[in-house]
Each structure stands twice: as C-alpha cells, then as structure tokens.
Amino acid sequence: MWYLTEVQAPYSPDDPLFSEAGDAARGQLVFAAGGCASCHTTPGQPDDLKLGGGLALASPFGTFRPPNISPDPVDGIGAWTVADLANALIGGVSPSREHYYPVFPYT
C-alpha cells in the first residue's frame, strides 16, 4: 500500500548537502553506478549517452517506457535541481511529487 501514501520528497533545494559545486567526474560515477544508460538509451541509437528514452520494458506492473533524461531543459532533465535528482534516485519521487514506483527508489 506504499504507493497509496502521500508523497514526501526527502530533499529540498536548500539542503546543505547540495551546497558544493557540481563535479562532472562524480556525476559520471553516479551515472555508471545507477546504470542509467541501460534503460534510458533510445532504441536504435548507436550512442548510449544519448538518453532520449523510449525503450519498452515489460514487467508484471505493465510496460514502462523510460523517459528522456538528456540535459535538454525542455524534453529532458536539464531544468531539474540537484534536489530533484536526489529525490528521484534516492526517494523515488518526481519533481511533480509523484511516485516513481516500481522503478525507484534506487539506492
């Protein structure tokens, strides 16, 4: 019944955890450890860093199509804050405060 509960985002943008500047090398580590390209690569796209999404993933919950997580601010996650990303990966909560279950939380 967890999916029926009120959605709580564990992190806020003013969390002191996010006060440091971005670090691309650490970002690559998070990307690799999370296996982001496994689900978010566009089918037929030879470059697995083009994360346009769309791959059909069949599951007992139905078929999911992972979204575009490219840095594009309109079609991807380029407008997300660090807190939005942390809430998605760790808390399983979207920026619009919806559950990402059953895919996330991914810790």
GROMACS .gro file of N, CA and C in nm:
model
  321
    1MET      N    1   0.081  -0.119   0.000
    1MET     CA    2   0.000   0.000   0.000
    1MET      C    3   0.086   0.127   0.000
    2TRP      N    4   0.217   0.110  -0.004
    2TRP     CA    5   0.308   0.225  -0.004
    2TRP      C    6   0.273   0.323  -0.115
    3TYR      N    7   0.235   0.271  -0.232
    3TYR     CA    8   0.208   0.357  -0.346
    3TYR      C    9   0.085   0.443  -0.328
    4LEU      N   10   0.004   0.417  -0.225
    4LEU     CA   11  -0.114   0.498  -0.196
    4LEU      C   12  -0.086   0.608  -0.095
    5THR      N   13   0.034   0.611  -0.041
    5THR     CA   14   0.067   0.708   0.062
    5THR      C   15   0.094   0.846   0.003
    6GLU      N   16   0.087   0.945   0.089
    6GLU     CA   17   0.121   1.081   0.047
    6GLU      C   18   0.268   1.086   0.008
    7VAL      N   19   0.297   1.151  -0.099
    7VAL     CA   20   0.434   1.158  -0.149
    7VAL      C   21   0.511   1.264  -0.071
    8GLN      N   22   0.623   1.224  -0.014
    8GLN     CA   23   0.711   1.314   0.059
    8GLN      C   24   0.846   1.317  -0.011
    9ALA      N   25   0.891   1.432  -0.051
    9ALA     CA   26   1.024   1.446  -0.110
    9ALA      C   27   1.125   1.463   0.003
   10PRO      N   28   1.222   1.372   0.015
   10PRO     CA   29   1.315   1.380   0.128
   10PRO      C   30   1.413   1.497   0.124
   11TYR      N   31   1.437   1.554   0.008
   11TYR     CA   32   1.536   1.662  -0.003
   11TYR      C   33   1.472   1.790  -0.055
   12SER      N   34   1.521   1.903  -0.005
   12SER     CA   35   1.476   2.033  -0.055
   12SER      C   36   1.596   2.101  -0.119
   13PRO      N   37   1.572   2.194  -0.213
   13PRO     CA   38   1.684   2.260  -0.281
   13PRO      C   39   1.779   2.334  -0.188
   14ASP      N   40   1.732   2.376  -0.071
   14ASP     CA   41   1.820   2.449   0.020
   14ASP      C   42   1.892   2.357   0.119
   15ASP      N   43   1.885   2.227   0.099
   15ASP     CA   44   1.955   2.131   0.184
   15ASP      C   45   2.105   2.159   0.177
   16PRO      N   46   2.175   2.169   0.291
   16PRO     CA   47   2.319   2.197   0.289
   16PRO      C   48   2.399   2.089   0.216
   17LEU      N   49   2.340   1.973   0.198
   17LEU     CA   50   2.404   1.865   0.125
   17LEU      C   51   2.439   1.907  -0.018
   18PHE      N   52   2.363   2.002  -0.073
   18PHE     CA   53   2.380   2.043  -0.212
   18PHE      C   54   2.452   2.176  -0.227
   19SER      N   55   2.527   2.218  -0.127
   19SER     CA   56   2.593   2.348  -0.132
   19SER      C   57   2.722   2.347  -0.213
   20GLU      N   58   2.776   2.231  -0.243
   20GLU     CA   59   2.901   2.223  -0.320
   20GLU      C   60   2.874   2.241  -0.469
   21ALA      N   61   2.976   2.285  -0.541
   21ALA     CA   62   2.965   2.297  -0.687
   21ALA      C   63   2.957   2.159  -0.749
   22GLY      N   64   2.901   2.151  -0.870
   22GLY     CA   65   2.891   2.024  -0.940
   22GLY      C   66   3.027   1.966  -0.972
   23ASP      N   67   3.034   1.836  -0.985
   23ASP     CA   68   3.158   1.766  -1.013
   23ASP      C   69   3.129   1.663  -1.123
   24ALA      N   70   3.174   1.690  -1.245
   24ALA     CA   71   3.143   1.603  -1.359
   24ALA      C   72   3.196   1.461  -1.339
   25ALA      N   73   3.312   1.445  -1.279
   25ALA     CA   74   3.368   1.311  -1.258
   25ALA      C   75   3.279   1.231  -1.163
   26ARG      N   76   3.232   1.295  -1.058
   26ARG     CA   77   3.142   1.225  -0.965
   26ARG      C   78   3.008   1.198  -1.032
   27GLY      N   79   2.965   1.289  -1.119
   27GLY     CA   80   2.841   1.267  -1.193
   27GLY      C   81   2.852   1.145  -1.284
   28GLN      N   82   2.968   1.127  -1.348
   28GLN     CA   83   2.989   1.009  -1.431
   28GLN      C   84   2.983   0.882  -1.347
   29LEU      N   85   3.036   0.889  -1.226
   29LEU     CA   86   3.032   0.774  -1.137
   29LEU      C   87   2.888   0.739  -1.099
   30VAL      N   88   2.808   0.838  -1.067
   30VAL     CA   89   2.667   0.815  -1.035
   30VAL      C   90   2.595   0.757  -1.157
   31PHE      N   91   2.622   0.812  -1.275
   31PHE     CA   92   2.562   0.764  -1.400
   31PHE      C   93   2.595   0.616  -1.422
   32ALA      N   94   2.721   0.580  -1.405
   32ALA     CA   95   2.763   0.441  -1.426
   32ALA      C   96   2.707   0.349  -1.318
   33ALA      N   97   2.715   0.390  -1.193
   33ALA     CA   98   2.666   0.307  -1.083
   33ALA      C   99   2.516   0.285  -1.091
   34GLY      N  100   2.444   0.386  -1.137
   34GLY     CA  101   2.299   0.375  -1.150
   34GLY      C  102   2.253   0.300  -1.273
   35GLY      N  103   2.344   0.271  -1.364
   35GLY     CA  104   2.307   0.200  -1.487
   35GLY      C  105   2.207   0.278  -1.571
   36CYS      N  106   2.218   0.410  -1.571
   36CYS     CA  107   2.121   0.496  -1.639
   36CYS      C  108   2.103   0.460  -1.786
   37ALA      N  109   2.214   0.432  -1.856
   37ALA     CA  110   2.206   0.403  -1.999
   37ALA      C  111   2.131   0.273  -2.027
   38SER      N  112   2.127   0.181  -1.930
   38SER     CA  113   2.059   0.053  -1.951
   38SER      C  114   1.912   0.071  -1.986
   39CYS      N  115   1.847   0.168  -1.927
   39CYS     CA  116   1.704   0.188  -1.951
   39CYS      C  117   1.673   0.313  -2.033
   40HIS      N  118   1.754   0.416  -2.023
   40HIS     CA  119   1.719   0.545  -2.082
   40HIS      C  120   1.777   0.570  -2.221
   41THR      N  121   1.858   0.477  -2.274
   41THR     CA  122   1.909   0.492  -2.410
   41THR      C  123   1.794   0.475  -2.508
   42THR      N  124   1.793   0.555  -2.611
   42THR     CA  125   1.689   0.545  -2.714
   42THR      C  126   1.715   0.423  -2.802
   43PRO      N  127   1.613   0.336  -2.822
   43PRO     CA  128   1.632   0.218  -2.907
   43PRO      C  129   1.682   0.258  -3.047
   44GLY      N  130   1.783   0.186  -3.095
   44GLY     CA  131   1.839   0.213  -3.226
   44GLY      C  132   1.943   0.323  -3.228
   45GLN      N  133   1.964   0.389  -3.118
   45GLN     CA  134   2.062   0.499  -3.108
   45GLN      C  135   2.199   0.437  -3.083
   46PRO      N  136   2.297   0.457  -3.171
   46PRO     CA  137   2.429   0.396  -3.152
   46PRO      C  138   2.507   0.456  -3.035
   47ASP      N  139   2.477   0.577  -2.994
   47ASP     CA  140   2.547   0.643  -2.884
   47ASP      C  141   2.466   0.624  -2.756
   48ASP      N  142   2.516   0.540  -2.664
   48ASP     CA  143   2.438   0.512  -2.543
   48ASP      C  144   2.440   0.627  -2.443
   49LEU      N  145   2.503   0.738  -2.478
   49LEU     CA  146   2.495   0.857  -2.393
   49LEU      C  147   2.387   0.953  -2.439
   50LYS      N  148   2.319   0.921  -2.548
   50LYS     CA  149   2.202   0.998  -2.594
   50LYS      C  150   2.082   0.937  -2.522
   51LEU      N  151   2.038   1.000  -2.418
   51LEU     CA  152   1.941   0.940  -2.327
   51LEU      C  153   1.799   0.988  -2.352
   52GLY      N  154   1.751   0.966  -2.474
   52GLY     CA  155   1.617   1.009  -2.513
   52GLY      C  156   1.505   0.921  -2.463
   53GLY      N  157   1.538   0.805  -2.405
   53GLY     CA  158   1.436   0.715  -2.352
   53GLY      C  159   1.358   0.644  -2.461
   54GLY      N  160   1.247   0.580  -2.420
   54GLY     CA  161   1.158   0.515  -2.514
   54GLY      C  162   1.168   0.365  -2.521
   55LEU      N  163   1.267   0.303  -2.458
   55LEU     CA  164   1.281   0.158  -2.459
   55LEU      C  165   1.163   0.094  -2.386
   56ALA      N  166   1.096  -0.003  -2.448
   56ALA     CA  167   0.982  -0.070  -2.385
   56ALA      C  168   1.034  -0.174  -2.286
   57LEU      N  169   0.994  -0.161  -2.160
   57LEU     CA  170   1.032  -0.255  -2.055
   57LEU      C  171   0.906  -0.322  -2.001
   58ALA      N  172   0.887  -0.448  -2.036
   58ALA     CA  173   0.770  -0.522  -1.990
   58ALA      C  174   0.794  -0.569  -1.847
   59SER      N  175   0.692  -0.559  -1.763
   59SER     CA  176   0.701  -0.603  -1.625
   59SER      C  177   0.564  -0.652  -1.580
   60PRO      N  178   0.557  -0.715  -1.462
   60PRO     CA  179   0.426  -0.756  -1.410
   60PRO      C  180   0.333  -0.636  -1.383
   61PHE      N  181   0.389  -0.517  -1.374
   61PHE     CA  182   0.311  -0.396  -1.349
   61PHE      C  183   0.261  -0.331  -1.478
   62GLY      N  184   0.305  -0.383  -1.591
   62GLY     CA  185   0.273  -0.325  -1.721
   62GLY      C  186   0.400  -0.291  -1.796
   63THR      N  187   0.388  -0.230  -1.911
   63THR     CA  188   0.504  -0.192  -1.991
   63THR      C  189   0.538  -0.047  -1.962
   64PHE      N  190   0.664  -0.026  -1.928
   64PHE     CA  191   0.713   0.108  -1.898
   64PHE      C  192   0.803   0.155  -2.011
   65ARG      N  193   0.801   0.283  -2.037
   65ARG     CA  194   0.893   0.344  -2.133
   65ARG      C  195   0.969   0.453  -2.058
   66PRO      N  196   1.096   0.425  -2.025
   66PRO     CA  197   1.174   0.524  -1.952
   66PRO      C  198   1.179   0.657  -2.028
   67PRO      N  199   1.173   0.767  -1.955
   67PRO     CA  200   1.171   0.899  -2.019
   67PRO      C  201   1.309   0.947  -2.064
   68ASN      N  202   1.307   1.057  -2.132
   68ASN     CA  203   1.426   1.127  -2.176
   68ASN      C  204   1.494   1.187  -2.052
   69ILE      N  205   1.619   1.148  -2.029
   69ILE     CA  206   1.694   1.209  -1.918
   69ILE      C  207   1.817   1.282  -1.971
   70SER      N  208   1.807   1.330  -2.093
   70SER     CA  209   1.916   1.410  -2.150
   70SER      C  210   1.922   1.544  -2.076
   71PRO      N  211   2.028   1.621  -2.096
   71PRO     CA  212   2.036   1.752  -2.031
   71PRO      C  213   1.948   1.859  -2.094
   72ASP      N  214   1.865   1.823  -2.189
   72ASP     CA  215   1.775   1.920  -2.251
   72ASP      C  216   1.679   1.975  -2.146
   73PRO      N  217   1.668   2.108  -2.131
   73PRO     CA  218   1.583   2.165  -2.026
   73PRO      C  219   1.433   2.152  -2.052
   74VAL      N  220   1.393   2.122  -2.175
   74VAL     CA  221   1.250   2.107  -2.206
   74VAL      C  222   1.211   1.960  -2.212
   75ASP      N  223   1.283   1.882  -2.291
   75ASP     CA  224   1.247   1.742  -2.311
   75ASP      C  225   1.314   1.647  -2.213
   76GLY      N  226   1.422   1.689  -2.151
   76GLY     CA  227   1.496   1.603  -2.059
   76GLY      C  228   1.488   1.654  -1.917
   77ILE      N  229   1.599   1.637  -1.844
   77ILE     CA  230   1.602   1.677  -1.703
   77ILE      C  231   1.695   1.797  -1.680
   78GLY      N  232   1.726   1.870  -1.786
   78GLY     CA  233   1.818   1.983  -1.776
   78GLY      C  234   1.771   2.095  -1.685
   79ALA      N  235   1.642   2.104  -1.658
   79ALA     CA  236   1.590   2.208  -1.569
   79ALA      C  237   1.576   2.159  -1.425
   80TRP      N  238   1.609   2.033  -1.400
   80TRP     CA  239   1.597   1.979  -1.264
   80TRP      C  240   1.704   2.039  -1.174
   81THR      N  241   1.673   2.048  -1.046
   81THR     CA  242   1.772   2.086  -0.945
   81THR      C  243   1.843   1.960  -0.897
   82VAL      N  244   1.950   1.978  -0.824
   82VAL     CA  245   2.019   1.864  -0.764
   82VAL      C  246   1.924   1.791  -0.669
   83ALA      N  247   1.841   1.867  -0.598
   83ALA     CA  248   1.743   1.806  -0.507
   83ALA      C  249   1.642   1.722  -0.585
   84ASP      N  250   1.599   1.769  -0.703
   84ASP     CA  251   1.507   1.690  -0.787
   84ASP      C  252   1.569   1.555  -0.822
   85LEU      N  253   1.697   1.557  -0.860
   85LEU     CA  254   1.764   1.432  -0.897
   85LEU      C  255   1.778   1.341  -0.775
   86ALA      N  256   1.819   1.396  -0.662
   86ALA     CA  257   1.831   1.315  -0.540
   86ALA      C  258   1.696   1.257  -0.499
   87ASN      N  259   1.591   1.336  -0.507
   87ASN     CA  260   1.458   1.287  -0.472
   87ASN      C  261   1.415   1.173  -0.564
   88ALA      N  262   1.450   1.183  -0.693
   88ALA     CA  263   1.414   1.078  -0.788
   88ALA      C  264   1.491   0.949  -0.759
   89LEU      N  265   1.623   0.959  -0.751
   89LEU     CA  266   1.705   0.840  -0.734
   89LEU      C  267   1.694   0.777  -0.596
   90ILE      N  268   1.697   0.859  -0.494
   90ILE     CA  269   1.701   0.807  -0.357
   90ILE      C  270   1.562   0.794  -0.296
   91GLY      N  271   1.476   0.891  -0.324
   91GLY     CA  272   1.343   0.890  -0.264
   91GLY      C  273   1.234   0.831  -0.351
   92GLY      N  274   1.261   0.816  -0.482
   92GLY     CA  275   1.159   0.763  -0.571
   92GLY      C  276   1.045   0.860  -0.596
   93VAL      N  277   1.076   0.991  -0.589
   93VAL     CA  278   0.974   1.095  -0.602
   93VAL      C  279   1.010   1.187  -0.719
   94SER      N  280   0.913   1.213  -0.806
   94SER     CA  281   0.936   1.300  -0.922
   94SER      C  282   0.932   1.447  -0.879
   95PRO      N  283   0.982   1.538  -0.964
   95PRO     CA  284   0.971   1.681  -0.932
   95PRO      C  285   0.826   1.727  -0.916
   96SER      N  286   0.732   1.657  -0.979
   96SER     CA  287   0.590   1.692  -0.963
   96SER      C  288   0.527   1.617  -0.846
   97ARG      N  289   0.611   1.557  -0.762
   97ARG     CA  290   0.570   1.488  -0.638
   97ARG      C  291   0.481   1.366  -0.664
   98GLU      N  292   0.520   1.286  -0.764
   98GLU     CA  293   0.455   1.159  -0.790
   98GLU      C  294   0.555   1.048  -0.764
   99HIS      N  295   0.505   0.929  -0.727
   99HIS     CA  296   0.592   0.813  -0.705
   99HIS      C  297   0.649   0.764  -0.837
  100TYR      N  298   0.776   0.724  -0.836
  100TYR     CA  299   0.836   0.656  -0.950
  100TYR      C  300   0.829   0.505  -0.934
  101TYR      N  301   0.764   0.456  -0.829
  101TYR     CA  302   0.749   0.314  -0.804
  101TYR      C  303   0.685   0.248  -0.925
  102PRO      N  304   0.728   0.129  -0.969
  102PRO     CA  305   0.818   0.034  -0.906
  102PRO      C  306   0.965   0.050  -0.944
  103VAL      N  307   0.999   0.148  -1.024
  103VAL     CA  308   1.137   0.161  -1.071
  103VAL      C  309   1.229   0.221  -0.964
  104PHE      N  310   1.185   0.322  -0.897
  104PHE     CA  311   1.265   0.387  -0.793
  104PHE      C  312   1.188   0.384  -0.663
  105PRO      N  313   1.248   0.397  -0.548
  105PRO     CA  314   1.383   0.449  -0.523
  105PRO      C  315   1.491   0.349  -0.561
  106TYR      N  316   1.603   0.403  -0.601
  106TYR     CA  317   1.719   0.325  -0.644
  106TYR      C  318   1.835   0.371  -0.558
  107THR      N  319   1.867   0.293  -0.456
  107THR     CA  320   1.976   0.332  -0.366
  107THR      C  321   2.079   0.224  -0.356
   0.00000   0.00000   0.00000
